[in-house]
Coordinates of C-alpha atoms in Angstrom, one line a residue:
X1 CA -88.6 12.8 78.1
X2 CA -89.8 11.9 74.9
X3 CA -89.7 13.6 72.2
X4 CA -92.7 15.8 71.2
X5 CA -94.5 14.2 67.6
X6 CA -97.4 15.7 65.5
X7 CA -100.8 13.5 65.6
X8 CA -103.7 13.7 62.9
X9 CA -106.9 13.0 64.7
X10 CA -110.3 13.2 64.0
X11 CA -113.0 12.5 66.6
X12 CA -116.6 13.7 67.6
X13 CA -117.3 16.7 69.9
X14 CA -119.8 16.9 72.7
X15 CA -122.7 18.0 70.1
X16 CA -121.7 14.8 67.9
X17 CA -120.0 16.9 65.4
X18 CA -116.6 15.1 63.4
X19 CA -113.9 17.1 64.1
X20 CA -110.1 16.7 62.5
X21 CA -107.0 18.5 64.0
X22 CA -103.5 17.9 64.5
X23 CA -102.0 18.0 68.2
X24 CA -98.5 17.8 69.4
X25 CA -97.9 14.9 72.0
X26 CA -95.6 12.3 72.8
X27 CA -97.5 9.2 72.0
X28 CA -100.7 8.3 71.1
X29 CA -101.9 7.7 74.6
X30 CA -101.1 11.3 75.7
X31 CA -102.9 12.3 72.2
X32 CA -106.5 10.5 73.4
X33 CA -106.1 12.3 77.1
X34 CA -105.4 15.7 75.6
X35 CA -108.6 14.9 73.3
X36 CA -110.8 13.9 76.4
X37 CA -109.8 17.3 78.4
X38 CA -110.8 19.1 74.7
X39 CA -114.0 17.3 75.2
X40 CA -113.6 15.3 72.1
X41 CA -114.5 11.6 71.4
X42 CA -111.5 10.2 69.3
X43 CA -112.3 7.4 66.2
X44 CA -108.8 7.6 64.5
X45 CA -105.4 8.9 65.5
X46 CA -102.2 8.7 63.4
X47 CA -98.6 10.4 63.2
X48 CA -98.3 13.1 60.7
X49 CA -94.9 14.4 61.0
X50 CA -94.2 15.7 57.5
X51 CA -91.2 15.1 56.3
X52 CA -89.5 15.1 52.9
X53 CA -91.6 16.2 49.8
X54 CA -94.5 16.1 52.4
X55 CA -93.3 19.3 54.1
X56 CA -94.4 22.3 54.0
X57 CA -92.5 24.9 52.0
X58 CA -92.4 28.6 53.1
X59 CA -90.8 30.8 50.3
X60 CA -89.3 34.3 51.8
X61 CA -91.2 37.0 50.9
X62 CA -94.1 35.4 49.7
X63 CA -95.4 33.4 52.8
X64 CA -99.1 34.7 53.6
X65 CA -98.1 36.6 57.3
X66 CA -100.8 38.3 59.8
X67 CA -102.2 41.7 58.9
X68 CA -103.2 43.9 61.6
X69 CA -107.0 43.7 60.3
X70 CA -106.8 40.1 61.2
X71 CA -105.5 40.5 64.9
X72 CA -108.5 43.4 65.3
X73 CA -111.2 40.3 64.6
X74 CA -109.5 37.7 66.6
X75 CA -108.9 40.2 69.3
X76 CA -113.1 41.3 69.1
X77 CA -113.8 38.1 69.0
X78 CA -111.9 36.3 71.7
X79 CA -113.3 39.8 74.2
X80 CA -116.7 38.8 73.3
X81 CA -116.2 35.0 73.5
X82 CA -114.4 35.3 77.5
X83 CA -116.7 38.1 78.5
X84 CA -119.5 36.2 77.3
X85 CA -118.6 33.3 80.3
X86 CA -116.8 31.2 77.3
X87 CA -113.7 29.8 78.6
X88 CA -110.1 30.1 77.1
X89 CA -109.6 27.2 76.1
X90 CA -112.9 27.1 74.0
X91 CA -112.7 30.4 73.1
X92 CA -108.8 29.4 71.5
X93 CA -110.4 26.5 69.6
X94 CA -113.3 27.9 68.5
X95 CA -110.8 31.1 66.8
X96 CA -108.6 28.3 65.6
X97 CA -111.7 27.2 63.6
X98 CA -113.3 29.9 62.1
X99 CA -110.0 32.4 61.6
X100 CA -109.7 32.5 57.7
X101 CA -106.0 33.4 57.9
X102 CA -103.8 30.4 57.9
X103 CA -101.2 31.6 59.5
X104 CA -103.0 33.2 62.4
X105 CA -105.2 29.9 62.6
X106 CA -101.7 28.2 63.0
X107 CA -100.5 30.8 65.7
X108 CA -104.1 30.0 67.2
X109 CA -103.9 26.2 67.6
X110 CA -100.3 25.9 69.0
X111 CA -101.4 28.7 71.6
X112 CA -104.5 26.3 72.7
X113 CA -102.2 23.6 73.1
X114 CA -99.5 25.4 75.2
X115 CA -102.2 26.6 77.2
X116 CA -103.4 23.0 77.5
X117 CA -100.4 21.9 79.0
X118 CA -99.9 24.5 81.7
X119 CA -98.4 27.8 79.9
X120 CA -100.2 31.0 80.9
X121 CA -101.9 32.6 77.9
X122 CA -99.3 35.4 77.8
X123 CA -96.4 33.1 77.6
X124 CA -98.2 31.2 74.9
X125 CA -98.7 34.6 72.9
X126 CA -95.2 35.5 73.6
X127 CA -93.6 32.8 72.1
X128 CA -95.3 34.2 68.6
X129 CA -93.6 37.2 69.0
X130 CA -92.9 37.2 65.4
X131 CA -96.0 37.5 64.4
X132 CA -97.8 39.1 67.5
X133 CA -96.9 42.3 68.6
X134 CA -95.7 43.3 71.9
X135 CA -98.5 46.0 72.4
X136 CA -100.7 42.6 72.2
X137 CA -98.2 40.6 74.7
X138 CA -98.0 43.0 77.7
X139 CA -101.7 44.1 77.5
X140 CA -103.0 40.5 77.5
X141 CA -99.9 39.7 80.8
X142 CA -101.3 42.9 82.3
X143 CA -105.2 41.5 81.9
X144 CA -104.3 38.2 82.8
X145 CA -102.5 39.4 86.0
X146 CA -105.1 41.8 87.1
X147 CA -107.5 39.5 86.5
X148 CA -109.9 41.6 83.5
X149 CA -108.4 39.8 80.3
X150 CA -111.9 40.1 78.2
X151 CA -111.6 44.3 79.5
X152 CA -107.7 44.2 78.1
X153 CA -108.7 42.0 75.1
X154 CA -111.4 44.4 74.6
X155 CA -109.5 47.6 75.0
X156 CA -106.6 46.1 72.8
X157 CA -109.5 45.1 69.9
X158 CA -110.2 48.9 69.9
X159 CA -107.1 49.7 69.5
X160 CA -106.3 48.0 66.8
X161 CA -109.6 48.9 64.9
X162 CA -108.3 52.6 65.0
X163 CA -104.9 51.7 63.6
X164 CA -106.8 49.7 60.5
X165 CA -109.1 52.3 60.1
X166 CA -105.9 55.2 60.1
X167 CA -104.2 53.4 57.7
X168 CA -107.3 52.5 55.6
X169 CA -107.8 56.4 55.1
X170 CA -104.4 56.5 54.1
X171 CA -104.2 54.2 51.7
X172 CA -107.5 55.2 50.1
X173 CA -106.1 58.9 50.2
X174 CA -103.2 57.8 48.3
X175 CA -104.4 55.6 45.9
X176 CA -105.7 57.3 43.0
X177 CA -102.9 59.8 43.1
X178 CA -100.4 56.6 42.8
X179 CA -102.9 54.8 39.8
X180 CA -102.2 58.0 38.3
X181 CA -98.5 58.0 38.5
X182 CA -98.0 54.7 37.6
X183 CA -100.2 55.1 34.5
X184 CA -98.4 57.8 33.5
X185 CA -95.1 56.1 33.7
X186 CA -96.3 52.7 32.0
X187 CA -97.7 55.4 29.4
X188 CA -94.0 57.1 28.6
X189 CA -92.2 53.6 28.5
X190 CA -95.1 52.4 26.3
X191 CA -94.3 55.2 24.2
X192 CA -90.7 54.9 24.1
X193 CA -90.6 51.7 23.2
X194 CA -93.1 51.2 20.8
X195 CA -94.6 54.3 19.3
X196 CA -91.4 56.4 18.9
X197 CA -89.4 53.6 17.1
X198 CA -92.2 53.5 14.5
X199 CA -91.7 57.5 13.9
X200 CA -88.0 57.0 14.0
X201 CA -87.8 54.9 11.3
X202 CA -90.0 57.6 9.2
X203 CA -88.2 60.4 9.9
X204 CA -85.2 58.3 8.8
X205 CA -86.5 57.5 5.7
X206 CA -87.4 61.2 4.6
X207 CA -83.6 62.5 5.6
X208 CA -83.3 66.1 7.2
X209 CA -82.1 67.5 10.3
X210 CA -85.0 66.5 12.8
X211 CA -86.0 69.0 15.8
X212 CA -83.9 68.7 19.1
X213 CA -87.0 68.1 21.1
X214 CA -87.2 64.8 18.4
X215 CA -83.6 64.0 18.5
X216 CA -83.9 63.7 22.7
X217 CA -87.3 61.6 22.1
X218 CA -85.3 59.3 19.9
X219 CA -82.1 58.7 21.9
X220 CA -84.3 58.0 24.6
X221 CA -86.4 55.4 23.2
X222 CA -82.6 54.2 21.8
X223 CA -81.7 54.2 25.2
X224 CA -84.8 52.1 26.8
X225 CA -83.3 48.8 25.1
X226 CA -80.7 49.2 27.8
X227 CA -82.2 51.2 30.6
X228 CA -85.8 49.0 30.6
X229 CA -84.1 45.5 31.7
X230 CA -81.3 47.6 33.7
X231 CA -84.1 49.1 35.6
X232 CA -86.1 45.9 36.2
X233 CA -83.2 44.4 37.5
X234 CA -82.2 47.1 39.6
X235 CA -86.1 47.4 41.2
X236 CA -86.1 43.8 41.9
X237 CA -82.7 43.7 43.7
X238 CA -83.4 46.9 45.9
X239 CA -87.0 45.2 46.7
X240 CA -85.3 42.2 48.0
X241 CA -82.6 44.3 49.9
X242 CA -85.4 46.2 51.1
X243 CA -87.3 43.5 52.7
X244 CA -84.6 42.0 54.4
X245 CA -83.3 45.4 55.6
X246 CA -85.9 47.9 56.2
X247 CA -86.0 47.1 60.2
X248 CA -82.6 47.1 60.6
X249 CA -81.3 49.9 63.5
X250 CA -78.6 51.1 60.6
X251 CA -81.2 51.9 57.8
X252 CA -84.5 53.6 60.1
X253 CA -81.5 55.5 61.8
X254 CA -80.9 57.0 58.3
X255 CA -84.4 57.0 56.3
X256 CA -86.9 57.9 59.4
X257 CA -85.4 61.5 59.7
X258 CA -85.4 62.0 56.0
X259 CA -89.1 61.2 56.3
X260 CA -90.2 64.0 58.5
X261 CA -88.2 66.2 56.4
X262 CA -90.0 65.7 53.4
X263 CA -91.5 69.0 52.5
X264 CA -95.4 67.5 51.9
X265 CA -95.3 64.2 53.8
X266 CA -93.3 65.0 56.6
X267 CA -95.5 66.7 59.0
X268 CA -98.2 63.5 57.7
X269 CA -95.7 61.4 59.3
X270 CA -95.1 62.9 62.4
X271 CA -99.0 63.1 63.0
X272 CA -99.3 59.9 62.5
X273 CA -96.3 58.3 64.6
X274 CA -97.5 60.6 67.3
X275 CA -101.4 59.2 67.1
X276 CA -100.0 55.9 67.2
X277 CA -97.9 57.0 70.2
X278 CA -101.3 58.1 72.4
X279 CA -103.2 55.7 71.7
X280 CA -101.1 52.8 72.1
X281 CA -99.4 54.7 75.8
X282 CA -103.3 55.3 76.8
X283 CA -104.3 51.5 76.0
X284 CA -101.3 49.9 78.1
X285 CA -101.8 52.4 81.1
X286 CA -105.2 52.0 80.9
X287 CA -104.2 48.3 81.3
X288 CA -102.3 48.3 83.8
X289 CA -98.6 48.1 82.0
X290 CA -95.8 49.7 84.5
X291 CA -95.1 53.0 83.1
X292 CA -91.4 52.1 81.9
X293 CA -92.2 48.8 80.4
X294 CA -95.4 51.1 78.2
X295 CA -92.6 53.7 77.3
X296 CA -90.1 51.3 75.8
X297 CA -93.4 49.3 73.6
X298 CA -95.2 52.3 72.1
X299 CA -91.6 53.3 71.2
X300 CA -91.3 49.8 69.2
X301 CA -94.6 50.1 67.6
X302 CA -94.7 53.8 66.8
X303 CA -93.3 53.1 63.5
X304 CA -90.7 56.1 63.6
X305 CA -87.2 55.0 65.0
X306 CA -86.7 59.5 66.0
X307 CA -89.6 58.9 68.0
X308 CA -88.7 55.7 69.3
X309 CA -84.8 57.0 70.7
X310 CA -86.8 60.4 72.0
X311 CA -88.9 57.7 74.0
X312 CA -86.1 55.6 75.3
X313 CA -84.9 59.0 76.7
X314 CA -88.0 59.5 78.3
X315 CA -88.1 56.2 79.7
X316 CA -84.5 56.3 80.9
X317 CA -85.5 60.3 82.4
X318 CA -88.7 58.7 84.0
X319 CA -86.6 55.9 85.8
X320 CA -84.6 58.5 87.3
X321 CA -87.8 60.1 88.8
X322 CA -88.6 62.8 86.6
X323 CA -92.0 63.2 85.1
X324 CA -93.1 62.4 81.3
X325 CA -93.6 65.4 80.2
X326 CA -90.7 67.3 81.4
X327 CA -88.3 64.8 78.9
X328 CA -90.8 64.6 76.1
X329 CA -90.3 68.4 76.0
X330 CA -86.5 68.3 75.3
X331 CA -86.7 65.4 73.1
X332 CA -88.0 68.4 70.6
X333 CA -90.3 65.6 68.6
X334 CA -93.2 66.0 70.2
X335 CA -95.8 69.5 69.7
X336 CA -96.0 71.9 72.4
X337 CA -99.6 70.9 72.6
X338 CA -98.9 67.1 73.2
X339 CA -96.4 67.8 76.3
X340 CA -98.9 70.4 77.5
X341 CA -101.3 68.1 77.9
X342 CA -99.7 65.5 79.1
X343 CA -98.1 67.7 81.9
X344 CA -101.8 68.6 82.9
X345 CA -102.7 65.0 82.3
X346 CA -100.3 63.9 85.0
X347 CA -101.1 66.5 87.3
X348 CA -104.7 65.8 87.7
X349 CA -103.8 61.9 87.6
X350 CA -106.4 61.6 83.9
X351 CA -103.3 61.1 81.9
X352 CA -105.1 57.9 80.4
X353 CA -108.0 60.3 79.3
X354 CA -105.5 63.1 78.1
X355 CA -103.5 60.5 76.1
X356 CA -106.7 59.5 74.6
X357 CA -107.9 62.9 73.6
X358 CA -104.5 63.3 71.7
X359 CA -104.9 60.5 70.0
X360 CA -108.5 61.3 68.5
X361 CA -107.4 64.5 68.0
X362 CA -104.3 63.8 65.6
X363 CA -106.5 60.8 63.9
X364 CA -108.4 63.8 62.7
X365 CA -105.3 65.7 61.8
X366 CA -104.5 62.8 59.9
X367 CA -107.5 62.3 58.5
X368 CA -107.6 66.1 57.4
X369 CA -104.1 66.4 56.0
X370 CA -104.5 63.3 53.6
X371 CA -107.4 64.6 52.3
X372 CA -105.9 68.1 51.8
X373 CA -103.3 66.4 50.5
X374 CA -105.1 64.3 48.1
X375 CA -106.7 67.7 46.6
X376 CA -103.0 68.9 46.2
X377 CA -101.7 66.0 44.4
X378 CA -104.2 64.8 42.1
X379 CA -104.2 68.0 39.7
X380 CA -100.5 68.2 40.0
X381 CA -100.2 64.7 38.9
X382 CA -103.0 65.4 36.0
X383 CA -100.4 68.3 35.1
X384 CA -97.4 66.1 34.9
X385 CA -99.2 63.6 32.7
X386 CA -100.3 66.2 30.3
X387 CA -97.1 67.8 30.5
X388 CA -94.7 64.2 29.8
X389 CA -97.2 62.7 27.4
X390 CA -98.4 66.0 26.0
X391 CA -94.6 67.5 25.1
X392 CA -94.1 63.9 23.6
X393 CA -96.9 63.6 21.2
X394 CA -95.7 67.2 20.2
X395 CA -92.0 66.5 19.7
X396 CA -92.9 63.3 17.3
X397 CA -95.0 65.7 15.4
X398 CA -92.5 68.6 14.9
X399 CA -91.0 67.0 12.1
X400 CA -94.4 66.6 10.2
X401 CA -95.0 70.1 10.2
X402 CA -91.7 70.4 8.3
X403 CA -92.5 67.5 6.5
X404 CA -91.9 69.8 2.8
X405 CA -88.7 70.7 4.1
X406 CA -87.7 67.1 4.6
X407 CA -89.1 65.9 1.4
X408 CA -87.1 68.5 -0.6

């Protein structure tokens, strides 16, 4: 079989429009039949495998990737598009299109053309798994197989809409309180490293024994010709560990317990794991996802690796014939409340609805505690600043109220 080459085209659809594209075929011939079945009139094909200085280059960590926002519009649009009578193929092309993210357009066009040539849409979707999630895999396999893709499409739209919209009021809980901060600490260094040096060099100059609280603020701005490029160094290496490592089994086994026992953010972090848990379990039963196969995804996506092992207990309880609640219980992760109702949920066969009702129900405790939260932190961080800055402004003028004494 030949091998598989990358073909500019550009051509003119069924409305007469020019359209440009790049397909993935093994000779031009093959490239003009894919065209006619995409309902496009070819005028000029050529081969554009890029190779060399021509390729593209894809730096690590800085390579544009797909946020969860975008999958929530392509995931909208593609339910209204099918449901509308719009078939997948057009539907694919028509996201391909219009998507502003690159690397989602990308993910988009080599998913029409594997559909094209015979690959089910789930396998298609699967083979992005990278950049997919497998919430989005199994709910579109389930669709697909039950024969209701826009209702799964639809269903997994929503979902993700109430995951941007979680960490939206998250983020804008948090970000004053961290402007704040980092002001603060951009105002000390700014201090140290400028302003203090300047008094130094007075206080030299008029001799004396200068005030301890002075004598730390001067070995400390000594000190930040050191520490400063030490600590640059230092952020910039444990960024890049971080972002290789962060998903590794070894360091959420160590870090994602320390987070729920943070004293302020812990119990934020365990309400917001187990949101994600209910909606995401209630989305893929709802769907149509076997029981065990929905236990071992919301366990990858819950974003809490304690959570996730309690669930691969459950799963491994469930297999053996037990119910859900029973082992979510033990697992001692969960509230009382949540395997309450999920006990009742599976005894009157609504455990979709019940899992749903969680869900909204800790999106408001979310939404509650950040906002308590925020009211907590922001005039304790006010305090801090006027505290650092404050006892610093004071210690460089200690010395001028004993400015006699120095002169004598």
């Amino acid at each position: 079989m030949a091998a598989a080459l990358t073909y500019a085209y550009r051509g003119r659809d069924s409305a007469g429009k020019v359209v440009k594209g790049k397909v993935q075929a093994s000779s031009e011939g093959a490239v003009v039949t894919r065209l006619r079945t995409m309902g496009v009139s070819p005028i000029a094909i050529s081969e554009s495998n890029a190779t060399g200085l021509q390729r593209e280059i894809s730096i690590p960590g800085f390579s544009k990737g797909v946020k969860l926002k975008d999958l929530a519009i392509m995931a909208r649009q593609m339910s209204t598009m099918i449901s509308s009578g719009l078939s997948l193929l057009k539907a694919l092309s028509i996201l391909a299109e219009q998507t502003e993210n690159e690397k989602l357009a990308k993910i988009m066009t080599e998913i029409r053309e594997d559909v094209e040539t015979g690959v089910s849409f789930s396998d298609a979707i699967g083979k992005h798994s990278q950049y997919l999630p497998p919430i989005m895999i199994n709910m579109v396999r389930a669709g697909e197989t039950g024969g209701f893709l826009d209702g799964a499409l639809d269903s997994l739209a929503e979902n993700f809409e109430k995951e941007v919209k979680l960490m939206n009021t998250i983020k804008s809980a948090m970000t004053y309180p961290v402007v704040v901060l980092v002001m603060s600490l951009v105002a000390v260094v700014v201090m140290l490293t400028f302003i203090v040096p300047i008094f130094s060099s007075m206080f030299a100059s008029l001799g004396g024994k200068l005030p301890l609280p002075t004598q730390l603020l001067v070995y400390a701005s000594h000190a930040m010709v050191y520490v400063v490029p030490i600590l640059i160094v230092v952020i910039i290496a444990f960024s890049a560990w971080w972002r290789t490592n962060k998903n590794t089994e070894r360091v959420r086994a160590f870090v994602d317990p320390l987070k729920l026992k943070l004293p302020v953010f812990g119990p934020l972090i365990q309400k917001i794991a187990i949101a994600r848990f209910s909606r995401n379990f209630s989305n893929m039963i709802g769907a149509g996802v076997p029981i065990l196969t929905a236990l071992r995804i919301v366990g990858e996506v819950s974003g809490n690796y304690v959570l996730q092992k309690a669930l691969v207990t459950v799963a491994e309880s469930v297999r053996q014939g037990e119910s859900i609640a029973v082992p979510l219980n033990e697992a001692r992760v969960f509230p009382a409340m949540v395997t309450q109702m999920i006990s009742v949920g599976e005894d009157a066969g609504s455990l979709e609805t019940m899992l749903e009702k969680i869900a909204l129900f800790y999106d408001d405790e979310v939404q509650a505690t950040t906002e308590a939260l925020t009211s907590l932190i922001e005039p304790l961080l006010i305090a801090f600043l006027g505290v650092v800055v404050g006892g610093m402004i004071v210690a460089l003028y200690l010395p001028i109220f004993q400015i006699t004494s120095l002169i004598h």
